mmCIF file of C-alpha atoms in Angstrom:
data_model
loop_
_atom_site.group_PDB
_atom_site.id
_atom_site.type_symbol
_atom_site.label_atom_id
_atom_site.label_comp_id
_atom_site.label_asym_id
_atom_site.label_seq_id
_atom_site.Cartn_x
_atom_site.Cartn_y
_atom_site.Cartn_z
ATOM 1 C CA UNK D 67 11.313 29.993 -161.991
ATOM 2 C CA UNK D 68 10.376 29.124 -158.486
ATOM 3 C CA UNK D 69 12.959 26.722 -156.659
ATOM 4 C CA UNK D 70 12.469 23.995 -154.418
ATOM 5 C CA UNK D 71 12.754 25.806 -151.171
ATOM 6 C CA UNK D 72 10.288 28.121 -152.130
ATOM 7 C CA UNK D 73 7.977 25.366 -152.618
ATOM 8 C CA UNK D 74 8.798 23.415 -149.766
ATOM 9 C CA UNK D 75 8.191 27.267 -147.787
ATOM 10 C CA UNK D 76 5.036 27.787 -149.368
ATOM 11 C CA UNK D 77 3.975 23.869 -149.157
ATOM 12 C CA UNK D 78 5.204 24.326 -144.830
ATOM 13 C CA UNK D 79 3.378 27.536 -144.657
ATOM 14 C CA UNK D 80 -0.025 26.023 -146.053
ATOM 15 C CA UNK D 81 0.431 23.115 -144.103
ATOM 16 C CA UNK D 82 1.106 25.060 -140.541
ATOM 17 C CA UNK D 83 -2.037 27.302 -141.468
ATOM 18 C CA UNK D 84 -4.211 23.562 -142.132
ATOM 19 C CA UNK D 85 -3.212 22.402 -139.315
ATOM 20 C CA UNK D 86 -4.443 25.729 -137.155
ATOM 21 C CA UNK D 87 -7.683 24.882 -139.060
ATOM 22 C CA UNK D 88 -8.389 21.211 -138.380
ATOM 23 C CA UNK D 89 -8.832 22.606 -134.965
ATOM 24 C CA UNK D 90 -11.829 24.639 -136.644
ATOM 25 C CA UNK D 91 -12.969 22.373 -139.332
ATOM 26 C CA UNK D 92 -12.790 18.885 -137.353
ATOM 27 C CA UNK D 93 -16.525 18.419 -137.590
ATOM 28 C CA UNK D 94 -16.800 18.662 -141.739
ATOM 29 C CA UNK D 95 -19.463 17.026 -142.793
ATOM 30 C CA UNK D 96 -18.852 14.012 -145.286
ATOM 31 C CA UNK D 97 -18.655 15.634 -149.111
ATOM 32 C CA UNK D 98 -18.015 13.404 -152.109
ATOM 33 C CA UNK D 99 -14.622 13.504 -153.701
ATOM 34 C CA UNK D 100 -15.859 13.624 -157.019
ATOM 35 C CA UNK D 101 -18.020 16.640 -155.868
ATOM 36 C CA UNK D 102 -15.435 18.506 -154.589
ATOM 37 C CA UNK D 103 -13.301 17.768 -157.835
ATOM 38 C CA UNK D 104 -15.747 19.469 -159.321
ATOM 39 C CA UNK D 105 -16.294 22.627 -157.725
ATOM 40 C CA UNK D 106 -12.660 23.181 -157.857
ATOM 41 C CA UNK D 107 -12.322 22.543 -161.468
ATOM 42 C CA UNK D 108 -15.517 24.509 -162.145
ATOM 43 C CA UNK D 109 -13.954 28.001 -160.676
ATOM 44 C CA UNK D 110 -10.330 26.883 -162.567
ATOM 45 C CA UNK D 111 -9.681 29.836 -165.109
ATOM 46 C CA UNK D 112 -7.641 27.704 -166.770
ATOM 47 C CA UNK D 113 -9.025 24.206 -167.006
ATOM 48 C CA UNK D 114 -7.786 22.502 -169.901
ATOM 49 C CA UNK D 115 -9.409 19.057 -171.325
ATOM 50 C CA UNK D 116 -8.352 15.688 -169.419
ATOM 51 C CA UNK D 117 -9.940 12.482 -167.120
ATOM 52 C CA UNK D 118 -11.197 12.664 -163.850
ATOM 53 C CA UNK D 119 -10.179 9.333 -161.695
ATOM 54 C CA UNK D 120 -11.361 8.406 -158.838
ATOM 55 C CA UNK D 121 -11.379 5.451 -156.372
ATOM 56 C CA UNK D 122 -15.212 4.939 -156.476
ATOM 57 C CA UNK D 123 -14.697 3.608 -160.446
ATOM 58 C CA UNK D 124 -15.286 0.220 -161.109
ATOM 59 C CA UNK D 125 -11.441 -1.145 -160.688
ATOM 60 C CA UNK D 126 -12.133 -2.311 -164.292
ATOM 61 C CA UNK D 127 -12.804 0.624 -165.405
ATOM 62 C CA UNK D 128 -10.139 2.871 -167.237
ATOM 63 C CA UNK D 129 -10.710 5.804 -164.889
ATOM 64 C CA UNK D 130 -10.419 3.847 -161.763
ATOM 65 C CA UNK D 131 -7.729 5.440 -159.220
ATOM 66 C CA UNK D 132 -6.025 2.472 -158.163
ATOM 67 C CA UNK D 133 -3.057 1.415 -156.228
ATOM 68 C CA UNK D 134 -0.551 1.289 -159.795
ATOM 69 C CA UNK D 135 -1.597 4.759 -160.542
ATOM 70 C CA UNK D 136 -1.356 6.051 -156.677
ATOM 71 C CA UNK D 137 2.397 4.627 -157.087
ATOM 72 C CA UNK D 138 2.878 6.931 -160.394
ATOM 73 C CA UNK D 139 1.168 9.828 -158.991
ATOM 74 C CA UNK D 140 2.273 9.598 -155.684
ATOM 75 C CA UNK D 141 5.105 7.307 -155.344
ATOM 76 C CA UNK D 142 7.991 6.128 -156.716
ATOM 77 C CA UNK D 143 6.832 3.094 -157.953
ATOM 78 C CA UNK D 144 5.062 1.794 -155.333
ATOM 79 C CA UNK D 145 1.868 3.050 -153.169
ATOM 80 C CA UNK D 146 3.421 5.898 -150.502
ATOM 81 C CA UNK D 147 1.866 4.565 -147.215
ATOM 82 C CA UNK D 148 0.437 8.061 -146.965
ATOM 83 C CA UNK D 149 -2.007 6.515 -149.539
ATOM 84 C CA UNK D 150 -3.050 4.178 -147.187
ATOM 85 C CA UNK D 151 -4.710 6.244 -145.073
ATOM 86 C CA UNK D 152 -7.125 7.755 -147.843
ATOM 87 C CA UNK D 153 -10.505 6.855 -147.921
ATOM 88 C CA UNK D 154 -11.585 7.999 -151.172
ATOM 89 C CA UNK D 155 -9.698 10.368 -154.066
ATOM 90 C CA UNK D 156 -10.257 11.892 -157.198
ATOM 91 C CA UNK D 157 -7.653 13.267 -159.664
ATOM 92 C CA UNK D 158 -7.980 15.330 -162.324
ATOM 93 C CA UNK D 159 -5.145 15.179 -165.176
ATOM 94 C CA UNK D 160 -4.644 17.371 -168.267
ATOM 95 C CA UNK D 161 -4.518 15.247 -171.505
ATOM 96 C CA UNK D 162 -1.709 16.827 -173.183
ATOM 97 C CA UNK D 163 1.354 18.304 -171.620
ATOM 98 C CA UNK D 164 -0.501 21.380 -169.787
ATOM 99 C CA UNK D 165 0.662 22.719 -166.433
ATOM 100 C CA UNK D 166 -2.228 21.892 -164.617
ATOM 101 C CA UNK D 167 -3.295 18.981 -161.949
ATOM 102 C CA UNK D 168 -6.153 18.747 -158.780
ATOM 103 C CA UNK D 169 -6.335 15.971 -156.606
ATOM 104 C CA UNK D 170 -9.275 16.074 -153.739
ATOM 105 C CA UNK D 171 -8.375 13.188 -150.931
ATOM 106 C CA UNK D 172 -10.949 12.220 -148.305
ATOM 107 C CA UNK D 173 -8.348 10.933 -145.194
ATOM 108 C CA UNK D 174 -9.476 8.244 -142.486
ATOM 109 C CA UNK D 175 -9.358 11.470 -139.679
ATOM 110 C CA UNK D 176 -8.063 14.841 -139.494
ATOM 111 C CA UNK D 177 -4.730 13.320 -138.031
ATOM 112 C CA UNK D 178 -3.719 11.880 -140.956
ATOM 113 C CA UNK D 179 -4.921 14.511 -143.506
ATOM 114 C CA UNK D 180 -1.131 16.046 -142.530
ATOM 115 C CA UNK D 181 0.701 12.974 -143.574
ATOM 116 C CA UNK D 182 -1.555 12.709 -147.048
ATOM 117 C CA UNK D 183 -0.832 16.725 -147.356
ATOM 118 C CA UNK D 184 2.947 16.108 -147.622
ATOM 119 C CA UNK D 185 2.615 13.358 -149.794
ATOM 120 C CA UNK D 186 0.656 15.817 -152.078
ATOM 121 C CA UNK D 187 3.727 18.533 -150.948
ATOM 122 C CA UNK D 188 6.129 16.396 -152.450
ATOM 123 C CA UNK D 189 4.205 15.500 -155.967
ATOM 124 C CA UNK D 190 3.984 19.213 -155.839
ATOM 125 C CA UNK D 191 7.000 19.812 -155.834
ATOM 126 C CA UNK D 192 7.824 17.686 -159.095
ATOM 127 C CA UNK D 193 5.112 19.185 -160.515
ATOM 128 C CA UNK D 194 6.452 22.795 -159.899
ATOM 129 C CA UNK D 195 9.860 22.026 -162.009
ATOM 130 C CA UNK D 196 8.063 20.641 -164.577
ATOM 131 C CA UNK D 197 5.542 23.539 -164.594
ATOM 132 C CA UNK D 198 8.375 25.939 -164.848
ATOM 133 C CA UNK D 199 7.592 29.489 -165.608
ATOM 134 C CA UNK D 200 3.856 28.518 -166.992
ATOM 135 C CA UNK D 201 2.659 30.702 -164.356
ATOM 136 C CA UNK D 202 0.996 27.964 -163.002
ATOM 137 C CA UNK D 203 1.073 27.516 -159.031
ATOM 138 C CA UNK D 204 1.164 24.842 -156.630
ATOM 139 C CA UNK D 205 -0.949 24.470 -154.081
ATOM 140 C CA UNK D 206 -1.676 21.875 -150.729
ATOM 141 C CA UNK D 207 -4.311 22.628 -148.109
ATOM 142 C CA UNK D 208 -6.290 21.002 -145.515
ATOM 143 C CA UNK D 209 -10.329 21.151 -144.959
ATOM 144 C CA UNK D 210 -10.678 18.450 -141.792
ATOM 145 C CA UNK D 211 -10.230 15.429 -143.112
ATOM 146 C CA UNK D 212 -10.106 16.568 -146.450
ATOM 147 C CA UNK D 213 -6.341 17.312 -149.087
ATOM 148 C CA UNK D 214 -7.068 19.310 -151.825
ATOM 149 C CA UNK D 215 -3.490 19.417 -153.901
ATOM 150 C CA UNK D 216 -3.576 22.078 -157.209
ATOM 151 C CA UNK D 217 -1.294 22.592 -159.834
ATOM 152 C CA UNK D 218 -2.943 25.665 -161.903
ATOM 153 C CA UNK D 219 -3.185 29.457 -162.181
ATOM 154 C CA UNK D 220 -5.242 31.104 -159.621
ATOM 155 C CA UNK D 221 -5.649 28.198 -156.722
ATOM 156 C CA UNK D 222 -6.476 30.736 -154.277
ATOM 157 C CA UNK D 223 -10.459 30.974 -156.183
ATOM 158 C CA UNK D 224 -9.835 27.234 -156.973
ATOM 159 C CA UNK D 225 -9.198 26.196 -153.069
ATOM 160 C CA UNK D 226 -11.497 28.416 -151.818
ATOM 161 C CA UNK D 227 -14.483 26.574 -154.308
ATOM 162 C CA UNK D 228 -13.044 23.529 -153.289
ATOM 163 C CA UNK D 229 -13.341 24.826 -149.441
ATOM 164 C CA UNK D 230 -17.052 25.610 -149.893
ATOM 165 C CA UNK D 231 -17.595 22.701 -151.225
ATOM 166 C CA UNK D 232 -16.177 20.545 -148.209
ATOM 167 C CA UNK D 233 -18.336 22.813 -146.139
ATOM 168 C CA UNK D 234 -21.472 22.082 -148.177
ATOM 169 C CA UNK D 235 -21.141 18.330 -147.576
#
């Protein structure tokens, strides 16, 4: 079982090689959330049945992602104010108890795609002590002004869909 420094090393690492890229990738094009959601969960091995949420539902709707479920996800009860500076977000969640979770978050500017990262970093981390010895991974990285968070077997194939898909636009 992997412990929480290991996941705080691997969440620092991915974050230190992000940042190297916003440098690269400041210019992304606009994609859809939903679209990149997606693409990720299209090249997921693994993807098990569940609800996509996102914050373009109808706030009435039971899929909306609003600010009560950005405080369960996210928080501890509350919004994080990392939350704050997203622009749009979808989530993916399992229906049973399966080890597996994607989040795609569209941040106000590349600047404050680091902030949302950690806050993804840190629901990561929960995530990885639940997770256990699943064999499932956890994984945070930056495309510009886009946080694609991953809780599932392979995330290197699933980032690098969601990547291309950022790219795309």
């Amino acid at each position: 079982m992997k412990t929480i420094s290991a996941v705080r090393l691997v969440c620092a690492a991915a974050l230190l090689a992000a940042l190297c890229m916003l440098v690269l990738a400041g210019c992304t094009r606009r994609a859809d959330v939903c679209d990149v959601l997606a693409a990720a969960l299209g090249s997921a091995p693994d993807c098990p049945e569940g609800t996509v949420y996102s914050t373009s539902a109808e706030s009435d709707s039971p899929s909306a992602l609003d600010s009560r479920l950005a405080a369960v996800l996210w928080g501890n009860g509350s919004p994080p104010p990392a939350f704050a500076l997203v622009n749009s977000a979808a989530v993916f969640l399992p229906t049973g108890q399966v080890p597996f979770e994607a989040a795609v978050l569209e941040c106000t500017s590349t600047d404050s795609a680091a902030d949302v990262a950690l806050m993804c970093c840190e629901r990561g981390e929960a995530l990885g002590r639940v997770a256990g010895d699943s064999g499932a991974e956890v994984s945070v990285a930056i495309y510009g002004r886009y946080v694609v968070a991953l809780l599932c077997r392979s995330p290197e194939a699933v980032q690098k869909a969601a990547g291309a898909a950022v790219r795309k636009g």
